[in-house]
Every structure is written in structure tokens, then in C-alpha cells.
Amino acid sequence: MEKQKILVVDDEANICEILFYTLTNDGYDVVCASSAEEAFEKLTSEYSLILLDVMMGGMSGYKMAETLRSNGNQIPIIFLTAKNTENDMLTGFSVGGDDYIAKPFSLKEVSARVKAMLKRQIADVQPVNRFIYKDFIVDFDTKDVFVGDKTVTLTRTEFEILEFLIKHQGRIFSREEIIDRIWEKAPYITERTVDVHITRLRKKLGDHSSLISNRSGYGYRFDITKL
């Protein structure tokens, strides 16, 4: 299993050193930075957590956290600081901090807080909303469709039909039922419109076109046994 990566940001070399050895011994991949500016250069999407000092030369830890959040970066941040009044803690949380440990700190406490934060992060991860069968992948969040290593470009209506049939796979839907679900508020949609869209959709699926089949007199269905 790949180690979780932690970025320690503190301008005190001895603190970076002791946190490096403590967290490395706990099983994490630890990288240290002596300033917020250096941290920005090292920070990538591979990191799971930042331990961030508040009072540093140059950009402060508060400012770094605020900048990360304003840029949409939601990586968990634990502040490590000698600023330990109630107002200091409230400031830390208001700029995007997730936890706050006052200096001088217990290494056991840091280990426990880091473990708890990373465990919570894993629990908060949302399941990927995808349909996957062999090399056929449909991502319902991003609206992407893949066949093998190729992206299939669908119109919005084509994707909605495909999503509807996949989420009710095996069941046959008449053209009238598909119109009611896909074109709910649109007037003057004919059964021929359904046929045209499904014909185009099946053509775009290429060798996987048989996933959508038509039973004469009943309607359409999505059936993975046809692949």
C-alpha cells in the first residue's frame, strides 16, 4: 500500500527534523519546507495533509492556508503554533484550518491528531459514481463515456438516454416512457425522435452498440449480456 504523503511547513529546523522522524516512523512519506513559499513549490496533489506553522518569515501560515482555500485546494491543514489564545484558534479555523495544535506539543498528540485527520479524510471520500463493464465506462458525474482508451462524445440528450437506460438496465422502456423521462417538459416530441437519438447513440458506441437493444413492439433496453 502506498504511503500517505505529509508536508511539514515550519521555519524552525529542529521542529521539522523531529516531526520528520516521528511521522516517518509512523509510516508516512514526509517532506519538509522551511517557508510557505517553499511549500507552494513542493505541494502537489499527491499530499494528504499539511502540518503548518503560523509565524514564519515571509508569508504566514494563516495566509498560506487562506490562499490554498481561495484557490479551491481542500487539503487538510493542521496548524502548529505558539499562538494559542482562543482568538488565534478561531482565526486559524476561519482561514481554512482543520485542526490546531499549540506549541510546545507532545509528539504523541501530533501522531494521534494526524492519524485521526487522515482517517477522517478517507471516510469523507465519496464513492465514484460510475458504471464500468469490461472496457466500457460511463462517469455519471463528469458525463464522460469511454470505450477502451477512447472517449465517446455524446450530446446531452444522448447521455441522458444512456444514463437512464443503464440505471434501469435489463428493463424495457417504451418510446413513450423514454419521452416522459428525458423530454419531460418539451412539447411535440415524437416517437421518431427517440429512434433518431438512439440510432445516433448506438452508432457512437461502435462495437458496443448492442448494449442498447430494441424489442419489436415493446421498446429499448440496456443489456450487458449483449456485449
mmCIF file of C-alpha atoms in Angstrom:
data_model
loop_
_atom_site.group_PDB
_atom_site.id
_atom_site.type_symbol
_atom_site.label_atom_id
_atom_site.label_comp_id
_atom_site.label_asym_id
_atom_site.label_seq_id
_atom_site.Cartn_x
_atom_site.Cartn_y
_atom_site.Cartn_z
ATOM 1 C CA MET A 1 0.000 0.000 0.000
ATOM 2 C CA GLU A 2 1.334 3.429 -0.959
ATOM 3 C CA LYS A 3 2.324 5.660 1.948
ATOM 4 C CA GLN A 4 0.294 8.788 2.605
ATOM 5 C CA LYS A 5 2.306 11.928 1.996
ATOM 6 C CA ILE A 6 2.561 14.760 4.549
ATOM 7 C CA LEU A 7 4.064 18.218 4.063
ATOM 8 C CA VAL A 8 5.572 19.791 7.198
ATOM 9 C CA VAL A 9 5.998 23.576 6.932
ATOM 10 C CA ASP A 10 7.994 25.263 9.712
ATOM 11 C CA ASP A 11 10.914 27.693 9.748
ATOM 12 C CA GLU A 12 12.418 26.035 12.826
ATOM 13 C CA ALA A 13 14.778 23.323 11.559
ATOM 14 C CA ASN A 14 14.688 21.324 14.801
ATOM 15 C CA ILE A 15 10.884 21.081 14.678
ATOM 16 C CA CYS A 16 10.956 19.971 11.045
ATOM 17 C CA GLU A 17 13.573 17.378 11.936
ATOM 18 C CA ILE A 18 11.727 15.871 14.897
ATOM 19 C CA LEU A 19 8.398 15.806 13.028
ATOM 20 C CA PHE A 20 10.096 14.233 10.028
ATOM 21 C CA TYR A 21 11.463 11.347 12.097
ATOM 22 C CA THR A 22 8.306 10.911 14.197
ATOM 23 C CA LEU A 23 5.906 10.807 11.247
ATOM 24 C CA THR A 24 8.265 8.745 9.101
ATOM 25 C CA ASN A 25 8.379 6.181 11.899
ATOM 26 C CA ASP A 26 4.578 6.261 11.926
ATOM 27 C CA GLY A 27 4.660 5.069 8.313
ATOM 28 C CA TYR A 28 4.128 8.296 6.365
ATOM 29 C CA ASP A 29 6.098 9.785 3.487
ATOM 30 C CA VAL A 30 7.185 13.148 4.957
ATOM 31 C CA VAL A 31 8.595 16.201 3.163
ATOM 32 C CA CYS A 32 9.639 19.408 4.956
ATOM 33 C CA ALA A 33 9.602 23.043 3.812
ATOM 34 C CA SER A 34 11.098 25.965 5.772
ATOM 35 C CA SER A 35 8.674 28.596 4.430
ATOM 36 C CA ALA A 36 5.243 28.951 2.862
ATOM 37 C CA GLU A 37 6.899 29.967 -0.390
ATOM 38 C CA GLU A 38 8.950 26.754 -0.453
ATOM 39 C CA ALA A 39 5.841 24.770 0.483
ATOM 40 C CA PHE A 40 3.945 26.111 -2.523
ATOM 41 C CA GLU A 41 6.789 24.936 -4.766
ATOM 42 C CA LYS A 42 6.699 21.432 -3.281
ATOM 43 C CA LEU A 43 2.950 20.988 -2.861
ATOM 44 C CA THR A 44 1.289 18.643 -5.352
ATOM 45 C CA SER A 45 -1.956 16.677 -5.419
ATOM 46 C CA GLU A 46 -0.051 13.679 -4.006
ATOM 47 C CA TYR A 47 -0.096 15.151 -0.487
ATOM 48 C CA SER A 48 -2.783 14.115 2.010
ATOM 49 C CA LEU A 49 -2.097 16.624 4.812
ATOM 50 C CA ILE A 50 -0.155 19.776 5.733
ATOM 51 C CA LEU A 51 1.285 20.475 9.194
ATOM 52 C CA LEU A 52 1.634 24.242 9.060
ATOM 53 C CA ASP A 53 3.405 26.683 11.352
ATOM 54 C CA VAL A 54 1.695 30.067 11.695
ATOM 55 C CA MET A 55 4.517 32.521 12.412
ATOM 56 C CA MET A 56 7.162 32.244 9.712
ATOM 57 C CA GLY A 57 9.361 34.721 7.882
ATOM 58 C CA GLY A 58 7.693 35.820 4.638
ATOM 59 C CA MET A 59 4.171 34.512 4.157
ATOM 60 C CA SER A 60 2.456 33.411 7.375
ATOM 61 C CA GLY A 61 0.769 30.041 7.821
ATOM 62 C CA TYR A 62 -2.614 31.741 8.047
ATOM 63 C CA LYS A 63 -2.020 33.472 4.708
ATOM 64 C CA MET A 64 -0.864 30.240 3.079
ATOM 65 C CA ALA A 65 -3.997 28.421 4.263
ATOM 66 C CA GLU A 66 -6.209 31.267 3.080
ATOM 67 C CA THR A 67 -4.512 31.242 -0.334
ATOM 68 C CA LEU A 68 -4.921 27.484 -0.705
ATOM 69 C CA ARG A 69 -8.622 27.646 0.122
ATOM 70 C CA SER A 70 -9.247 30.606 -2.196
ATOM 71 C CA ASN A 71 -7.661 28.534 -4.975
ATOM 72 C CA GLY A 72 -10.021 25.651 -4.256
ATOM 73 C CA ASN A 73 -7.408 23.423 -2.589
ATOM 74 C CA GLN A 74 -9.142 21.462 0.207
ATOM 75 C CA ILE A 75 -6.141 19.512 1.527
ATOM 76 C CA PRO A 76 -6.472 19.086 5.338
ATOM 77 C CA ILE A 77 -4.374 21.563 7.346
ATOM 78 C CA ILE A 78 -3.265 21.227 10.967
ATOM 79 C CA PHE A 79 -1.761 24.397 12.412
ATOM 80 C CA LEU A 80 1.241 24.063 14.746
ATOM 81 C CA THR A 81 1.788 27.308 16.611
ATOM 82 C CA ALA A 82 2.707 29.118 19.795
ATOM 83 C CA LYS A 83 -0.269 31.431 19.158
ATOM 84 C CA ASN A 84 -2.715 29.577 21.352
ATOM 85 C CA THR A 85 -5.352 32.031 22.513
ATOM 86 C CA GLU A 86 -8.986 31.422 21.689
ATOM 87 C CA ASN A 87 -8.912 34.215 19.114
ATOM 88 C CA ASP A 88 -5.819 32.678 17.476
ATOM 89 C CA MET A 89 -7.610 29.340 17.155
ATOM 90 C CA LEU A 90 -10.737 30.979 15.746
ATOM 91 C CA THR A 91 -8.573 32.816 13.208
ATOM 92 C CA GLY A 92 -6.951 29.529 12.200
ATOM 93 C CA PHE A 93 -10.289 27.849 11.600
ATOM 94 C CA SER A 94 -11.679 30.895 9.776
ATOM 95 C CA VAL A 95 -8.879 30.823 7.171
ATOM 96 C CA GLY A 96 -9.410 27.140 6.455
ATOM 97 C CA GLY A 97 -7.517 25.184 9.120
ATOM 98 C CA ASP A 98 -8.943 21.797 10.092
ATOM 99 C CA ASP A 99 -7.178 21.363 13.444
ATOM 100 C CA TYR A 100 -4.941 23.326 15.783
ATOM 101 C CA ILE A 101 -2.053 22.093 17.989
ATOM 102 C CA ALA A 102 -0.350 24.506 20.376
ATOM 103 C CA LYS A 103 3.424 24.623 20.843
ATOM 104 C CA PRO A 104 5.124 23.150 22.751
ATOM 105 C CA PHE A 105 3.400 19.995 21.666
ATOM 106 C CA SER A 106 3.520 16.329 22.575
ATOM 107 C CA LEU A 107 4.742 14.141 19.724
ATOM 108 C CA LYS A 108 2.203 11.507 20.767
ATOM 109 C CA GLU A 109 -0.546 14.109 20.408
ATOM 110 C CA VAL A 110 0.705 15.118 16.947
ATOM 111 C CA SER A 111 0.781 11.461 15.860
ATOM 112 C CA ALA A 112 -2.739 10.898 17.166
ATOM 113 C CA ARG A 113 -4.136 14.063 15.550
ATOM 114 C CA VAL A 114 -2.511 13.238 12.193
ATOM 115 C CA LYS A 115 -3.845 9.686 12.276
ATOM 116 C CA ALA A 116 -7.349 10.872 13.131
ATOM 117 C CA MET A 117 -7.334 13.536 10.418
ATOM 118 C CA LEU A 118 -6.202 11.141 7.705
ATOM 119 C CA LYS A 119 -8.705 8.507 8.826
ATOM 120 C CA ARG A 120 -11.496 11.077 8.640
ATOM 121 C CA GLN A 121 -10.321 12.168 5.201
ATOM 122 C CA ILE A 122 -10.586 8.597 3.896
ATOM 123 C CA ALA A 123 -14.074 8.262 5.413
ATOM 124 C CA ASP A 124 -15.157 11.508 3.722
ATOM 125 C CA VAL A 125 -14.141 10.360 0.264
ATOM 126 C CA GLN A 126 -17.271 9.967 -1.857
ATOM 127 C CA PRO A 127 -17.726 6.823 -3.912
ATOM 128 C CA VAL A 128 -17.056 7.254 -7.589
ATOM 129 C CA ASN A 129 -20.352 7.413 -9.475
ATOM 130 C CA ARG A 130 -19.509 5.236 -12.442
ATOM 131 C CA PHE A 131 -20.808 2.341 -14.472
ATOM 132 C CA ILE A 132 -17.970 0.013 -15.504
ATOM 133 C CA TYR A 133 -18.296 -3.172 -17.518
ATOM 134 C CA LYS A 134 -15.171 -4.567 -19.145
ATOM 135 C CA ASP A 135 -13.723 -1.674 -21.194
ATOM 136 C CA PHE A 136 -16.983 0.304 -21.222
ATOM 137 C CA ILE A 137 -17.018 3.149 -18.664
ATOM 138 C CA VAL A 138 -19.641 5.816 -18.026
ATOM 139 C CA ASP A 139 -18.891 8.534 -15.456
ATOM 140 C CA PHE A 140 -22.226 9.981 -14.313
ATOM 141 C CA ASP A 141 -20.539 12.913 -12.539
ATOM 142 C CA THR A 142 -18.303 14.137 -15.359
ATOM 143 C CA LYS A 143 -20.650 12.888 -18.130
ATOM 144 C CA ASP A 144 -17.732 11.146 -19.836
ATOM 145 C CA VAL A 145 -18.047 7.885 -21.741
ATOM 146 C CA PHE A 146 -15.078 5.683 -22.593
ATOM 147 C CA VAL A 147 -14.758 2.608 -24.770
ATOM 148 C CA GLY A 148 -11.308 1.191 -24.180
ATOM 149 C CA ASP A 149 -8.866 4.092 -24.310
ATOM 150 C CA LYS A 150 -11.145 6.222 -26.496
ATOM 151 C CA THR A 151 -13.555 8.918 -25.350
ATOM 152 C CA VAL A 152 -17.052 8.780 -26.835
ATOM 153 C CA THR A 153 -18.519 12.249 -27.313
ATOM 154 C CA LEU A 154 -22.263 12.335 -26.682
ATOM 155 C CA THR A 155 -24.776 15.137 -26.796
ATOM 156 C CA ARG A 156 -26.589 15.951 -23.560
ATOM 157 C CA THR A 157 -29.744 14.122 -24.696
ATOM 158 C CA GLU A 158 -27.786 11.078 -25.841
ATOM 159 C CA PHE A 159 -26.008 10.912 -22.466
ATOM 160 C CA GLU A 160 -29.290 11.282 -20.570
ATOM 161 C CA ILE A 161 -30.844 8.418 -22.529
ATOM 162 C CA LEU A 162 -27.786 6.239 -21.925
ATOM 163 C CA GLU A 163 -27.714 7.092 -18.198
ATOM 164 C CA PHE A 164 -31.441 6.396 -17.838
ATOM 165 C CA LEU A 165 -31.215 3.006 -19.544
ATOM 166 C CA ILE A 166 -28.056 1.991 -17.612
ATOM 167 C CA LYS A 167 -29.623 2.865 -14.260
ATOM 168 C CA HIS A 168 -32.600 0.659 -15.157
ATOM 169 C CA GLN A 169 -30.638 -1.953 -17.061
ATOM 170 C CA GLY A 170 -32.498 -5.035 -18.151
ATOM 171 C CA ARG A 171 -35.894 -3.345 -18.157
ATOM 172 C CA ILE A 172 -37.571 -2.471 -21.456
ATOM 173 C CA PHE A 173 -38.882 1.080 -21.853
ATOM 174 C CA SER A 174 -41.366 2.099 -24.495
ATOM 175 C CA ARG A 175 -40.730 5.204 -26.566
ATOM 176 C CA GLU A 176 -43.487 6.983 -24.663
ATOM 177 C CA GLU A 177 -41.801 6.192 -21.351
ATOM 178 C CA ILE A 178 -38.444 7.448 -22.617
ATOM 179 C CA ILE A 179 -40.066 10.667 -23.844
ATOM 180 C CA ASP A 180 -41.677 11.177 -20.418
ATOM 181 C CA ARG A 181 -38.333 10.742 -18.614
ATOM 182 C CA ILE A 182 -35.948 12.555 -20.992
ATOM 183 C CA TRP A 183 -38.126 15.244 -22.602
ATOM 184 C CA GLU A 184 -40.396 15.733 -19.614
ATOM 185 C CA LYS A 185 -41.297 19.380 -20.296
ATOM 186 C CA ALA A 186 -40.639 19.609 -24.024
ATOM 187 C CA PRO A 187 -43.707 19.702 -26.327
ATOM 188 C CA TYR A 188 -44.126 17.989 -29.685
ATOM 189 C CA ILE A 189 -41.604 15.160 -29.187
ATOM 190 C CA THR A 190 -42.474 12.186 -31.340
ATOM 191 C CA GLU A 191 -41.524 8.528 -31.084
ATOM 192 C CA ARG A 192 -39.418 9.026 -34.181
ATOM 193 C CA THR A 193 -37.270 11.492 -32.175
ATOM 194 C CA VAL A 194 -36.441 8.703 -29.719
ATOM 195 C CA ASP A 195 -35.453 6.393 -32.563
ATOM 196 C CA VAL A 196 -33.183 9.023 -34.123
ATOM 197 C CA HIS A 197 -31.342 9.752 -30.872
ATOM 198 C CA ILE A 198 -30.864 6.089 -30.015
ATOM 199 C CA THR A 199 -29.664 5.303 -33.529
ATOM 200 C CA ARG A 200 -27.027 8.050 -33.204
ATOM 201 C CA LEU A 201 -26.107 6.871 -29.692
ATOM 202 C CA ARG A 202 -25.647 3.264 -30.817
ATOM 203 C CA LYS A 203 -23.575 4.407 -33.794
ATOM 204 C CA LYS A 204 -21.240 6.342 -31.440
ATOM 205 C CA LEU A 205 -20.840 3.274 -29.212
ATOM 206 C CA GLY A 206 -19.433 1.390 -32.203
ATOM 207 C CA ASP A 207 -18.706 -2.250 -31.363
ATOM 208 C CA HIS A 208 -20.668 -1.755 -28.122
ATOM 209 C CA SER A 209 -23.867 -0.676 -29.894
ATOM 210 C CA SER A 210 -25.543 -3.965 -28.986
ATOM 211 C CA LEU A 211 -25.650 -2.803 -25.338
ATOM 212 C CA ILE A 212 -28.816 -0.947 -26.325
ATOM 213 C CA SER A 213 -31.298 -3.246 -27.983
ATOM 214 C CA ASN A 214 -34.790 -2.851 -29.384
ATOM 215 C CA ARG A 215 -37.502 -5.424 -28.786
ATOM 216 C CA SER A 216 -40.072 -5.022 -31.506
ATOM 217 C CA GLY A 217 -43.405 -3.805 -30.206
ATOM 218 C CA TYR A 218 -42.053 -3.025 -26.715
ATOM 219 C CA GLY A 219 -39.124 -0.578 -26.783
ATOM 220 C CA TYR A 220 -35.475 -0.197 -25.785
ATOM 221 C CA ARG A 221 -33.300 -1.568 -23.009
ATOM 222 C CA PHE A 222 -29.680 -1.628 -21.868
ATOM 223 C CA ASP A 223 -28.382 -5.185 -21.540
ATOM 224 C CA ILE A 224 -24.760 -6.049 -20.720
ATOM 225 C CA THR A 225 -25.347 -9.671 -21.739
ATOM 226 C CA LYS A 226 -25.355 -8.401 -25.290
ATOM 227 C CA LEU A 227 -21.731 -7.231 -25.055
#
